[in-house]
Amino acid sequence: LAKTTQPISMDSYEGQEVNITCSHNNIATNDYITWYQQFPSQGPRFIIQGYKTKVTNEVASLFIPADRKSSTLSLPRVSLSDTAVYYCLVGDYGNTPLVFGKGTRLSVIA
Amino acid sequence: DSGVTQTPKHLITATGQRVTLRCSPRSGDLSVYWYQQSLDQGLQFLIHYYNGEERAKGNILERFSAQQFPDLHSELNLSSLELGDSALYFCASSVGGPGTEAFFGQGTRLTVV
């Protein structure tokens, strides 16, 4: 299983862009990178997934460099409601379990 | 609403007892996953079923067992409960394997007293 490393916590002011970087040095060829968001006492929610380069959806962008040893989740213009824990996961579409690390606790300040 | 239903939402029971947590996956999803989340441990993967078959096991205690039924709903059985088993138990489902988008239920909060 590719091990991931993320900052434990981050603070940001409302309206700012937030970038959370995840390291996954031993990512395998078949692995995808997926980010989930979790609010207190709720189940995680899928945000975005990518394999290489850049992926964008209505809530976030995911930047993956050519070597794929890291990835950056970008949240544009965060609001108080973006305060949550963000998890980076790496795995393939086979039977590798979806393993969550400690995640990054993002606190958005007014 | 993720479409994944977990029952009950809350459960309080005494040490040594046995409980069953139930999960109904989203319509069409073949995979069911169980996770345990306690305050100091984060989200711990317990077990994964795909179309009725066990596909992967994580840090699941021998006192815990699970199964996925032909209608694809799943149950997690916890026995000989200890205080340390108090946690939020999440079920998730996905259409395919672990790489596909997983949808989580609201969880069952288990309190062992």
JSON list of C-alpha atoms in Angstrom, two decimals:
[
{"chain": "A", "resi": 1, "resn": "LEU", "atom": "CA", "xyz": [0.00, 0.00, 0.00]},
{"chain": "A", "resi": 2, "resn": "ALA", "atom": "CA", "xyz": [1.32, 3.42, -0.89]},
{"chain": "A", "resi": 3, "resn": "LYS", "atom": "CA", "xyz": [1.82, 5.41, 2.30]},
{"chain": "A", "resi": 4, "resn": "THR", "atom": "CA", "xyz": [0.62, 9.00, 2.30]},
{"chain": "A", "resi": 5, "resn": "THR", "atom": "CA", "xyz": [1.87, 11.96, 4.29]},
{"chain": "A", "resi": 6, "resn": "GLN", "atom": "CA", "xyz": [-0.18, 15.12, 4.81]},
{"chain": "A", "resi": 7, "resn": "PRO", "atom": "CA", "xyz": [0.10, 18.09, 7.13]},
{"chain": "A", "resi": 8, "resn": "ILE", "atom": "CA", "xyz": [-1.81, 17.46, 10.35]},
{"chain": "A", "resi": 9, "resn": "SER", "atom": "CA", "xyz": [-3.57, 20.81, 10.29]},
{"chain": "A", "resi": 10, "resn": "MET", "atom": "CA", "xyz": [-3.92, 24.05, 8.36]},
{"chain": "A", "resi": 11, "resn": "ASP", "atom": "CA", "xyz": [-5.62, 27.35, 9.01]},
{"chain": "A", "resi": 12, "resn": "SER", "atom": "CA", "xyz": [-7.01, 29.70, 6.41]},
{"chain": "A", "resi": 13, "resn": "TYR", "atom": "CA", "xyz": [-9.12, 32.84, 6.23]},
{"chain": "A", "resi": 14, "resn": "GLU", "atom": "CA", "xyz": [-12.39, 32.89, 4.40]},
{"chain": "A", "resi": 15, "resn": "GLY", "atom": "CA", "xyz": [-12.09, 33.72, 0.73]},
{"chain": "A", "resi": 16, "resn": "GLN", "atom": "CA", "xyz": [-8.55, 32.43, 0.38]},
{"chain": "A", "resi": 17, "resn": "GLU", "atom": "CA", "xyz": [-7.39, 29.58, -1.82]},
{"chain": "A", "resi": 18, "resn": "VAL", "atom": "CA", "xyz": [-6.18, 26.60, 0.17]},
{"chain": "A", "resi": 19, "resn": "ASN", "atom": "CA", "xyz": [-3.69, 24.06, -1.13]},
{"chain": "A", "resi": 20, "resn": "ILE", "atom": "CA", "xyz": [-3.18, 20.80, 0.75]},
{"chain": "A", "resi": 21, "resn": "THR", "atom": "CA", "xyz": [-0.26, 18.69, -0.39]},
{"chain": "A", "resi": 22, "resn": "CYS", "atom": "CA", "xyz": [0.01, 14.95, 0.02]},
{"chain": "A", "resi": 23, "resn": "SER", "atom": "CA", "xyz": [3.22, 12.94, -0.42]},
{"chain": "A", "resi": 24, "resn": "HIS", "atom": "CA", "xyz": [3.04, 9.39, -1.75]},
{"chain": "A", "resi": 25, "resn": "ASN", "atom": "CA", "xyz": [6.57, 8.49, -2.74]},
{"chain": "A", "resi": 26, "resn": "ASN", "atom": "CA", "xyz": [5.93, 4.79, -3.39]},
{"chain": "A", "resi": 27, "resn": "ILE", "atom": "CA", "xyz": [2.83, 5.19, -5.52]},
{"chain": "A", "resi": 28, "resn": "ALA", "atom": "CA", "xyz": [2.38, 2.31, -7.96]},
{"chain": "A", "resi": 29, "resn": "THR", "atom": "CA", "xyz": [1.68, 2.51, -11.66]},
{"chain": "A", "resi": 30, "resn": "ASN", "atom": "CA", "xyz": [-1.93, 1.42, -11.29]},
{"chain": "A", "resi": 31, "resn": "ASP", "atom": "CA", "xyz": [-2.69, 3.68, -8.32]},
{"chain": "A", "resi": 32, "resn": "TYR", "atom": "CA", "xyz": [-5.11, 6.58, -8.43]},
{"chain": "A", "resi": 33, "resn": "ILE", "atom": "CA", "xyz": [-5.15, 9.49, -6.00]},
{"chain": "A", "resi": 34, "resn": "THR", "atom": "CA", "xyz": [-8.40, 10.25, -4.26]},
{"chain": "A", "resi": 35, "resn": "TRP", "atom": "CA", "xyz": [-9.38, 12.94, -1.78]},
{"chain": "A", "resi": 36, "resn": "TYR", "atom": "CA", "xyz": [-12.21, 12.75, 0.73]},
{"chain": "A", "resi": 37, "resn": "GLN", "atom": "CA", "xyz": [-13.69, 15.36, 3.06]},
{"chain": "A", "resi": 38, "resn": "GLN", "atom": "CA", "xyz": [-15.12, 14.59, 6.48]},
{"chain": "A", "resi": 39, "resn": "PHE", "atom": "CA", "xyz": [-17.18, 16.81, 8.76]},
{"chain": "A", "resi": 40, "resn": "PRO", "atom": "CA", "xyz": [-17.47, 15.97, 12.48]},
{"chain": "A", "resi": 41, "resn": "SER", "atom": "CA", "xyz": [-19.66, 12.95, 13.18]},
{"chain": "A", "resi": 42, "resn": "GLN", "atom": "CA", "xyz": [-20.36, 12.40, 9.48]},
{"chain": "A", "resi": 43, "resn": "GLY", "atom": "CA", "xyz": [-19.02, 9.87, 7.02]},
{"chain": "A", "resi": 44, "resn": "PRO", "atom": "CA", "xyz": [-16.33, 10.97, 4.57]},
{"chain": "A", "resi": 45, "resn": "ARG", "atom": "CA", "xyz": [-17.42, 12.38, 1.25]},
{"chain": "A", "resi": 46, "resn": "PHE", "atom": "CA", "xyz": [-15.61, 11.94, -2.06]},
{"chain": "A", "resi": 47, "resn": "ILE", "atom": "CA", "xyz": [-14.16, 15.18, -3.41]},
{"chain": "A", "resi": 48, "resn": "ILE", "atom": "CA", "xyz": [-12.00, 14.38, -6.40]},
{"chain": "A", "resi": 49, "resn": "GLN", "atom": "CA", "xyz": [-9.86, 11.70, -8.01]},
{"chain": "A", "resi": 50, "resn": "GLY", "atom": "CA", "xyz": [-7.05, 11.77, -10.51]},
{"chain": "A", "resi": 51, "resn": "TYR", "atom": "CA", "xyz": [-4.24, 9.82, -12.07]},
{"chain": "A", "resi": 52, "resn": "LYS", "atom": "CA", "xyz": [-1.95, 12.48, -13.52]},
{"chain": "A", "resi": 53, "resn": "THR", "atom": "CA", "xyz": [-1.76, 16.17, -14.48]},
{"chain": "A", "resi": 54, "resn": "LYS", "atom": "CA", "xyz": [-4.78, 18.18, -13.43]},
{"chain": "A", "resi": 55, "resn": "VAL", "atom": "CA", "xyz": [-8.37, 17.36, -12.64]},
{"chain": "A", "resi": 56, "resn": "THR", "atom": "CA", "xyz": [-11.02, 19.96, -11.84]},
{"chain": "A", "resi": 57, "resn": "ASN", "atom": "CA", "xyz": [-14.60, 19.66, -10.73]},
{"chain": "A", "resi": 58, "resn": "GLU", "atom": "CA", "xyz": [-17.14, 22.04, -9.26]},
{"chain": "A", "resi": 59, "resn": "VAL", "atom": "CA", "xyz": [-15.60, 22.02, -5.80]},
{"chain": "A", "resi": 60, "resn": "ALA", "atom": "CA", "xyz": [-11.86, 21.47, -6.16]},
{"chain": "A", "resi": 61, "resn": "SER", "atom": "CA", "xyz": [-8.83, 20.95, -8.35]},
{"chain": "A", "resi": 62, "resn": "LEU", "atom": "CA", "xyz": [-6.25, 18.22, -8.06]},
{"chain": "A", "resi": 63, "resn": "PHE", "atom": "CA", "xyz": [-2.72, 18.79, -9.31]},
{"chain": "A", "resi": 64, "resn": "ILE", "atom": "CA", "xyz": [-0.45, 15.80, -9.88]},
{"chain": "A", "resi": 65, "resn": "PRO", "atom": "CA", "xyz": [3.12, 16.30, -11.12]},
{"chain": "A", "resi": 66, "resn": "ALA", "atom": "CA", "xyz": [4.65, 14.04, -13.73]},
{"chain": "A", "resi": 67, "resn": "ASP", "atom": "CA", "xyz": [6.45, 11.82, -11.19]},
{"chain": "A", "resi": 68, "resn": "ARG", "atom": "CA", "xyz": [3.16, 11.36, -9.26]},
{"chain": "A", "resi": 69, "resn": "LYS", "atom": "CA", "xyz": [5.02, 11.26, -5.95]},
{"chain": "A", "resi": 70, "resn": "SER", "atom": "CA", "xyz": [2.83, 13.99, -4.56]},
{"chain": "A", "resi": 71, "resn": "SER", "atom": "CA", "xyz": [-0.49, 15.66, -5.22]},
{"chain": "A", "resi": 72, "resn": "THR", "atom": "CA", "xyz": [-2.10, 18.93, -4.24]},
{"chain": "A", "resi": 73, "resn": "LEU", "atom": "CA", "xyz": [-5.75, 19.48, -3.49]},
{"chain": "A", "resi": 74, "resn": "SER", "atom": "CA", "xyz": [-6.76, 23.07, -4.22]},
{"chain": "A", "resi": 75, "resn": "LEU", "atom": "CA", "xyz": [-9.89, 24.57, -2.71]},
{"chain": "A", "resi": 76, "resn": "PRO", "atom": "CA", "xyz": [-10.75, 27.95, -4.23]},
{"chain": "A", "resi": 77, "resn": "ARG", "atom": "CA", "xyz": [-12.10, 30.72, -2.01]},
{"chain": "A", "resi": 78, "resn": "VAL", "atom": "CA", "xyz": [-12.84, 28.66, 1.08]},
{"chain": "A", "resi": 79, "resn": "SER", "atom": "CA", "xyz": [-15.72, 29.45, 3.39]},
{"chain": "A", "resi": 80, "resn": "LEU", "atom": "CA", "xyz": [-16.41, 28.54, 7.02]},
{"chain": "A", "resi": 81, "resn": "SER", "atom": "CA", "xyz": [-18.32, 25.48, 5.81]},
{"chain": "A", "resi": 82, "resn": "ASP", "atom": "CA", "xyz": [-15.11, 24.05, 4.34]},
{"chain": "A", "resi": 83, "resn": "THR", "atom": "CA", "xyz": [-13.80, 23.47, 7.85]},
{"chain": "A", "resi": 84, "resn": "ALA", "atom": "CA", "xyz": [-13.28, 19.71, 7.87]},
{"chain": "A", "resi": 85, "resn": "VAL", "atom": "CA", "xyz": [-10.70, 16.94, 7.73]},
{"chain": "A", "resi": 86, "resn": "TYR", "atom": "CA", "xyz": [-9.33, 16.18, 4.28]},
{"chain": "A", "resi": 87, "resn": "TYR", "atom": "CA", "xyz": [-7.92, 12.76, 3.47]},
{"chain": "A", "resi": 88, "resn": "CYS", "atom": "CA", "xyz": [-5.60, 11.79, 0.66]},
{"chain": "A", "resi": 89, "resn": "LEU", "atom": "CA", "xyz": [-5.77, 8.14, -0.42]},
{"chain": "A", "resi": 90, "resn": "VAL", "atom": "CA", "xyz": [-3.77, 6.19, -2.93]},
{"chain": "A", "resi": 91, "resn": "GLY", "atom": "CA", "xyz": [-4.87, 2.87, -4.38]},
{"chain": "A", "resi": 92, "resn": "ASP", "atom": "CA", "xyz": [-5.86, 0.95, -7.46]},
{"chain": "A", "resi": 93, "resn": "TYR", "atom": "CA", "xyz": [-9.23, -0.31, -8.63]},
{"chain": "A", "resi": 94, "resn": "GLY", "atom": "CA", "xyz": [-8.55, -3.79, -7.40]},
{"chain": "A", "resi": 95, "resn": "ASN", "atom": "CA", "xyz": [-8.86, -5.13, -3.91]},
{"chain": "A", "resi": 96, "resn": "THR", "atom": "CA", "xyz": [-6.44, -2.82, -2.16]},
{"chain": "A", "resi": 97, "resn": "PRO", "atom": "CA", "xyz": [-8.41, -1.58, 0.83]},
{"chain": "A", "resi": 98, "resn": "LEU", "atom": "CA", "xyz": [-9.38, 2.07, 1.01]},
{"chain": "A", "resi": 99, "resn": "VAL", "atom": "CA", "xyz": [-7.10, 3.07, 3.87]},
{"chain": "A", "resi": 100, "resn": "PHE", "atom": "CA", "xyz": [-7.48, 6.48, 5.46]},
{"chain": "A", "resi": 101, "resn": "GLY", "atom": "CA", "xyz": [-4.56, 8.15, 7.16]},
{"chain": "A", "resi": 102, "resn": "LYS", "atom": "CA", "xyz": [-4.82, 10.88, 9.78]},
{"chain": "A", "resi": 103, "resn": "GLY", "atom": "CA", "xyz": [-5.86, 13.49, 7.25]},
{"chain": "A", "resi": 104, "resn": "THR", "atom": "CA", "xyz": [-5.43, 17.26, 7.34]},
{"chain": "A", "resi": 105, "resn": "ARG", "atom": "CA", "xyz": [-7.66, 19.25, 9.65]},
{"chain": "A", "resi": 106, "resn": "LEU", "atom": "CA", "xyz": [-8.51, 22.49, 7.85]},
{"chain": "A", "resi": 107, "resn": "SER", "atom": "CA", "xyz": [-9.86, 25.33, 9.95]},
{"chain": "A", "resi": 108, "resn": "VAL", "atom": "CA", "xyz": [-11.35, 28.27, 8.09]},
{"chain": "A", "resi": 109, "resn": "ILE", "atom": "CA", "xyz": [-11.44, 31.51, 10.05]},
{"chain": "A", "resi": 110, "resn": "ALA", "atom": "CA", "xyz": [-13.75, 34.42, 9.42]},
{"chain": "B", "resi": 1, "resn": "ASP", "atom": "CA", "xyz": [-28.03, 11.94, 1.57]},
{"chain": "B", "resi": 2, "resn": "SER", "atom": "CA", "xyz": [-25.44, 9.44, 0.31]},
{"chain": "B", "resi": 3, "resn": "GLY", "atom": "CA", "xyz": [-27.98, 6.69, -0.30]},
{"chain": "B", "resi": 4, "resn": "VAL", "atom": "CA", "xyz": [-26.28, 4.39, 2.21]},
{"chain": "B", "resi": 5, "resn": "THR", "atom": "CA", "xyz": [-28.47, 3.58, 5.19]},
{"chain": "B", "resi": 6, "resn": "GLN", "atom": "CA", "xyz": [-27.12, 2.48, 8.53]},
{"chain": "B", "resi": 7, "resn": "THR", "atom": "CA", "xyz": [-29.17, 1.33, 11.47]},
{"chain": "B", "resi": 8, "resn": "PRO", "atom": "CA", "xyz": [-29.37, 1.98, 14.30]},
{"chain": "B", "resi": 9, "resn": "LYS", "atom": "CA", "xyz": [-27.99, 5.52, 14.50]},
{"chain": "B", "resi": 10, "resn": "HIS", "atom": "CA", "xyz": [-27.17, 5.20, 18.18]},
{"chain": "B", "resi": 11, "resn": "LEU", "atom": "CA", "xyz": [-26.62, 2.18, 20.37]},
{"chain": "B", "resi": 12, "resn": "ILE", "atom": "CA", "xyz": [-25.82, 1.99, 24.05]},
{"chain": "B", "resi": 13, "resn": "THR", "atom": "CA", "xyz": [-24.98, -1.37, 25.50]},
{"chain": "B", "resi": 14, "resn": "ALA", "atom": "CA", "xyz": [-23.11, -2.94, 28.38]},
{"chain": "B", "resi": 15, "resn": "THR", "atom": "CA", "xyz": [-19.71, -4.61, 28.36]},
{"chain": "B", "resi": 16, "resn": "GLY", "atom": "CA", "xyz": [-19.82, -8.25, 27.38]},
{"chain": "B", "resi": 17, "resn": "GLN", "atom": "CA", "xyz": [-22.88, -7.85, 25.21]},
{"chain": "B", "resi": 18, "resn": "ARG", "atom": "CA", "xyz": [-23.28, -8.49, 21.48]},
{"chain": "B", "resi": 19, "resn": "VAL", "atom": "CA", "xyz": [-24.72, -6.09, 18.93]},
{"chain": "B", "resi": 20, "resn": "THR", "atom": "CA", "xyz": [-25.46, -6.11, 15.22]},
{"chain": "B", "resi": 21, "resn": "LEU", "atom": "CA", "xyz": [-25.03, -3.10, 13.00]},
{"chain": "B", "resi": 22, "resn": "ARG", "atom": "CA", "xyz": [-26.82, -3.04, 9.67]},
{"chain": "B", "resi": 23, "resn": "CYS", "atom": "CA", "xyz": [-25.95, -1.39, 6.39]},
{"chain": "B", "resi": 24, "resn": "SER", "atom": "CA", "xyz": [-27.98, -1.04, 3.22]},
{"chain": "B", "resi": 25, "resn": "PRO", "atom": "CA", "xyz": [-25.78, 0.05, 0.31]},
{"chain": "B", "resi": 26, "resn": "ARG", "atom": "CA", "xyz": [-26.80, 2.33, -2.51]},
{"chain": "B", "resi": 27, "resn": "SER", "atom": "CA", "xyz": [-28.86, 0.67, -5.17]},
{"chain": "B", "resi": 28, "resn": "GLY", "atom": "CA", "xyz": [-26.56, -1.05, -7.62]},
{"chain": "B", "resi": 29, "resn": "ASP", "atom": "CA", "xyz": [-23.45, -0.92, -5.46]},
{"chain": "B", "resi": 30, "resn": "LEU", "atom": "CA", "xyz": [-21.77, -4.28, -5.06]},
{"chain": "B", "resi": 31, "resn": "SER", "atom": "CA", "xyz": [-19.05, -3.33, -2.59]},
{"chain": "B", "resi": 32, "resn": "VAL", "atom": "CA", "xyz": [-19.60, -2.72, 1.10]},
{"chain": "B", "resi": 33, "resn": "TYR", "atom": "CA", "xyz": [-16.89, -1.52, 3.47]},
{"chain": "B", "resi": 34, "resn": "TRP", "atom": "CA", "xyz": [-16.91, -1.19, 7.23]},
{"chain": "B", "resi": 35, "resn": "TYR", "atom": "CA", "xyz": [-14.84, 1.34, 9.16]},
{"chain": "B", "resi": 36, "resn": "GLN", "atom": "CA", "xyz": [-14.40, 2.13, 12.83]},
{"chain": "B", "resi": 37, "resn": "GLN", "atom": "CA", "xyz": [-13.67, 5.66, 13.95]},
{"chain": "B", "resi": 38, "resn": "SER", "atom": "CA", "xyz": [-12.73, 6.46, 17.50]},
{"chain": "B", "resi": 39, "resn": "LEU", "atom": "CA", "xyz": [-11.44, 9.78, 18.78]},
{"chain": "B", "resi": 40, "resn": "ASP", "atom": "CA", "xyz": [-7.81, 8.79, 18.97]},
{"chain": "B", "resi": 41, "resn": "GLN", "atom": "CA", "xyz": [-7.56, 6.27, 16.15]},
{"chain": "B", "resi": 42, "resn": "GLY", "atom": "CA", "xyz": [-8.98, 7.93, 13.09]},
{"chain": "B", "resi": 43, "resn": "LEU", "atom": "CA", "xyz": [-10.78, 5.90, 10.44]},
{"chain": "B", "resi": 44, "resn": "GLN", "atom": "CA", "xyz": [-9.78, 2.26, 10.70]},
{"chain": "B", "resi": 45, "resn": "PHE", "atom": "CA", "xyz": [-10.63, -0.07, 7.84]},
{"chain": "B", "resi": 46, "resn": "LEU", "atom": "CA", "xyz": [-12.30, -3.25, 9.09]},
{"chain": "B", "resi": 47, "resn": "ILE", "atom": "CA", "xyz": [-13.50, -5.30, 6.15]},
{"chain": "B", "resi": 48, "resn": "HIS", "atom": "CA", "xyz": [-14.60, -5.19, 2.50]},
{"chain": "B", "resi": 49, "resn": "TYR", "atom": "CA", "xyz": [-17.20, -7.34, 0.78]},
{"chain": "B", "resi": 50, "resn": "TYR", "atom": "CA", "xyz": [-17.89, -7.47, -2.91]},
{"chain": "B", "resi": 51, "resn": "ASN", "atom": "CA", "xyz": [-21.05, -9.14, -4.16]},
{"chain": "B", "resi": 52, "resn": "GLY", "atom": "CA", "xyz": [-21.26, -11.37, -1.13]},
{"chain": "B", "resi": 53, "resn": "GLU", "atom": "CA", "xyz": [-17.61, -12.36, -0.94]},
{"chain": "B", "resi": 54, "resn": "GLU", "atom": "CA", "xyz": [-15.05, -11.11, 1.51]},
{"chain": "B", "resi": 55, "resn": "ARG", "atom": "CA", "xyz": [-12.33, -9.27, -0.42]},
{"chain": "B", "resi": 56, "resn": "ALA", "atom": "CA", "xyz": [-10.10, -7.67, 2.20]},
{"chain": "B", "resi": 57, "resn": "LYS", "atom": "CA", "xyz": [-9.68, -7.59, 5.93]},
{"chain": "B", "resi": 58, "resn": "GLY", "atom": "CA", "xyz": [-8.16, -4.81, 7.94]},
{"chain": "B", "resi": 59, "resn": "ASN", "atom": "CA", "xyz": [-7.70, -4.45, 11.67]},
{"chain": "B", "resi": 60, "resn": "ILE", "atom": "CA", "xyz": [-10.83, -6.35, 12.55]},
{"chain": "B", "resi": 61, "resn": "LEU", "atom": "CA", "xyz": [-10.83, -8.06, 15.92]},
{"chain": "B", "resi": 62, "resn": "GLU", "atom": "CA", "xyz": [-11.71, -11.74, 16.22]},
{"chain": "B", "resi": 63, "resn": "ARG", "atom": "CA", "xyz": [-14.69, -10.68, 18.34]},
{"chain": "B", "resi": 64, "resn": "PHE", "atom": "CA", "xyz": [-16.06, -8.88, 15.29]},
{"chain": "B", "resi": 65, "resn": "SER", "atom": "CA", "xyz": [-17.53, -10.53, 12.23]},
{"chain": "B", "resi": 66, "resn": "ALA", "atom": "CA", "xyz": [-19.39, -9.38, 9.18]},
{"chain": "B", "resi": 67, "resn": "GLN", "atom": "CA", "xyz": [-21.26, -10.70, 6.21]},
{"chain": "B", "resi": 68, "resn": "GLN", "atom": "CA", "xyz": [-22.91, -9.49, 3.06]},
{"chain": "B", "resi": 69, "resn": "PHE", "atom": "CA", "xyz": [-26.21, -11.07, 2.14]},
{"chain": "B", "resi": 70, "resn": "PRO", "atom": "CA", "xyz": [-27.60, -11.96, -1.32]},
{"chain": "B", "resi": 71, "resn": "ASP", "atom": "CA", "xyz": [-29.60, -8.72, -1.36]},
{"chain": "B", "resi": 72, "resn": "LEU", "atom": "CA", "xyz": [-26.25, -6.96, -0.78]},
{"chain": "B", "resi": 73, "resn": "HIS", "atom": "CA", "xyz": [-27.03, -5.52, 2.61]},
{"chain": "B", "resi": 74, "resn": "SER", "atom": "CA", "xyz": [-24.38, -6.14, 5.22]},
{"chain": "B", "resi": 75, "resn": "GLU", "atom": "CA", "xyz": [-24.22, -6.70, 8.95]},
{"chain": "B", "resi": 76, "resn": "LEU", "atom": "CA", "xyz": [-21.36, -6.16, 11.34]},
{"chain": "B", "resi": 77, "resn": "ASN", "atom": "CA", "xyz": [-21.55, -8.25, 14.49]},
{"chain": "B", "resi": 78, "resn": "LEU", "atom": "CA", "xyz": [-19.63, -7.12, 17.55]},
{"chain": "B", "resi": 79, "resn": "SER", "atom": "CA", "xyz": [-19.46, -9.48, 20.50]},
{"chain": "B", "resi": 80, "resn": "SER", "atom": "CA", "xyz": [-17.97, -9.55, 24.00]},
{"chain": "B", "resi": 81, "resn": "LEU", "atom": "CA", "xyz": [-18.01, -5.80, 23.85]},
{"chain": "B", "resi": 82, "resn": "GLU", "atom": "CA", "xyz": [-15.41, -3.80, 25.71]},
{"chain": "B", "resi": 83, "resn": "LEU", "atom": "CA", "xyz": [-15.33, -0.13, 26.67]},
{"chain": "B", "resi": 84, "resn": "GLY", "atom": "CA", "xyz": [-12.72, 0.46, 23.96]},
{"chain": "B", "resi": 85, "resn": "ASP", "atom": "CA", "xyz": [-15.15, -0.65, 21.29]},
{"chain": "B", "resi": 86, "resn": "SER", "atom": "CA", "xyz": [-17.08, 2.57, 21.76]},
{"chain": "B", "resi": 87, "resn": "ALA", "atom": "CA", "xyz": [-16.79, 4.38, 18.44]},
{"chain": "B", "resi": 88, "resn": "LEU", "atom": "CA", "xyz": [-18.54, 5.50, 15.30]},
{"chain": "B", "resi": 89, "resn": "TYR", "atom": "CA", "xyz": [-18.95, 2.65, 12.86]},
{"chain": "B", "resi": 90, "resn": "PHE", "atom": "CA", "xyz": [-19.30, 3.63, 9.22]},
{"chain": "B", "resi": 91, "resn": "CYS", "atom": "CA", "xyz": [-20.44, 1.61, 6.31]},
{"chain": "B", "resi": 92, "resn": "ALA", "atom": "CA", "xyz": [-19.63, 2.66, 2.77]},
{"chain": "B", "resi": 93, "resn": "SER", "atom": "CA", "xyz": [-20.58, 1.29, -0.60]},
{"chain": "B", "resi": 94, "resn": "SER", "atom": "CA", "xyz": [-19.27, 1.61, -4.11]},
{"chain": "B", "resi": 95, "resn": "VAL", "atom": "CA", "xyz": [-20.25, 0.24, -7.46]},
{"chain": "B", "resi": 96, "resn": "GLY", "atom": "CA", "xyz": [-16.90, -1.45, -7.96]},
{"chain": "B", "resi": 97, "resn": "GLY", "atom": "CA", "xyz": [-13.76, -2.01, -5.95]},
{"chain": "B", "resi": 98, "resn": "PRO", "atom": "CA", "xyz": [-11.94, 0.33, -3.57]},
{"chain": "B", "resi": 99, "resn": "GLY", "atom": "CA", "xyz": [-10.75, 2.71, -6.28]},
{"chain": "B", "resi": 100, "resn": "THR", "atom": "CA", "xyz": [-14.25, 3.68, -7.26]},
{"chain": "B", "resi": 101, "resn": "GLU", "atom": "CA", "xyz": [-16.03, 6.48, -5.44]},
{"chain": "B", "resi": 102, "resn": "ALA", "atom": "CA", "xyz": [-17.25, 5.29, -2.06]},
{"chain": "B", "resi": 103, "resn": "PHE", "atom": "CA", "xyz": [-20.40, 6.65, -0.47]},
{"chain": "B", "resi": 104, "resn": "PHE", "atom": "CA", "xyz": [-20.54, 6.62, 3.31]},
{"chain": "B", "resi": 105, "resn": "GLY", "atom": "CA", "xyz": [-23.50, 6.27, 5.56]},
{"chain": "B", "resi": 106, "resn": "GLN", "atom": "CA", "xyz": [-24.13, 8.49, 8.58]},
{"chain": "B", "resi": 107, "resn": "GLY", "atom": "CA", "xyz": [-22.66, 5.93, 10.89]},
{"chain": "B", "resi": 108, "resn": "THR", "atom": "CA", "xyz": [-23.75, 4.08, 14.01]},
{"chain": "B", "resi": 109, "resn": "ARG", "atom": "CA", "xyz": [-22.51, 5.55, 17.25]},
{"chain": "B", "resi": 110, "resn": "LEU", "atom": "CA", "xyz": [-21.84, 2.71, 19.65]},
{"chain": "B", "resi": 111, "resn": "THR", "atom": "CA", "xyz": [-21.37, 3.43, 23.32]},
{"chain": "B", "resi": 112, "resn": "VAL", "atom": "CA", "xyz": [-20.31, 0.59, 25.58]},
{"chain": "B", "resi": 113, "resn": "VAL", "atom": "CA", "xyz": [-20.87, 1.26, 29.28]}
]
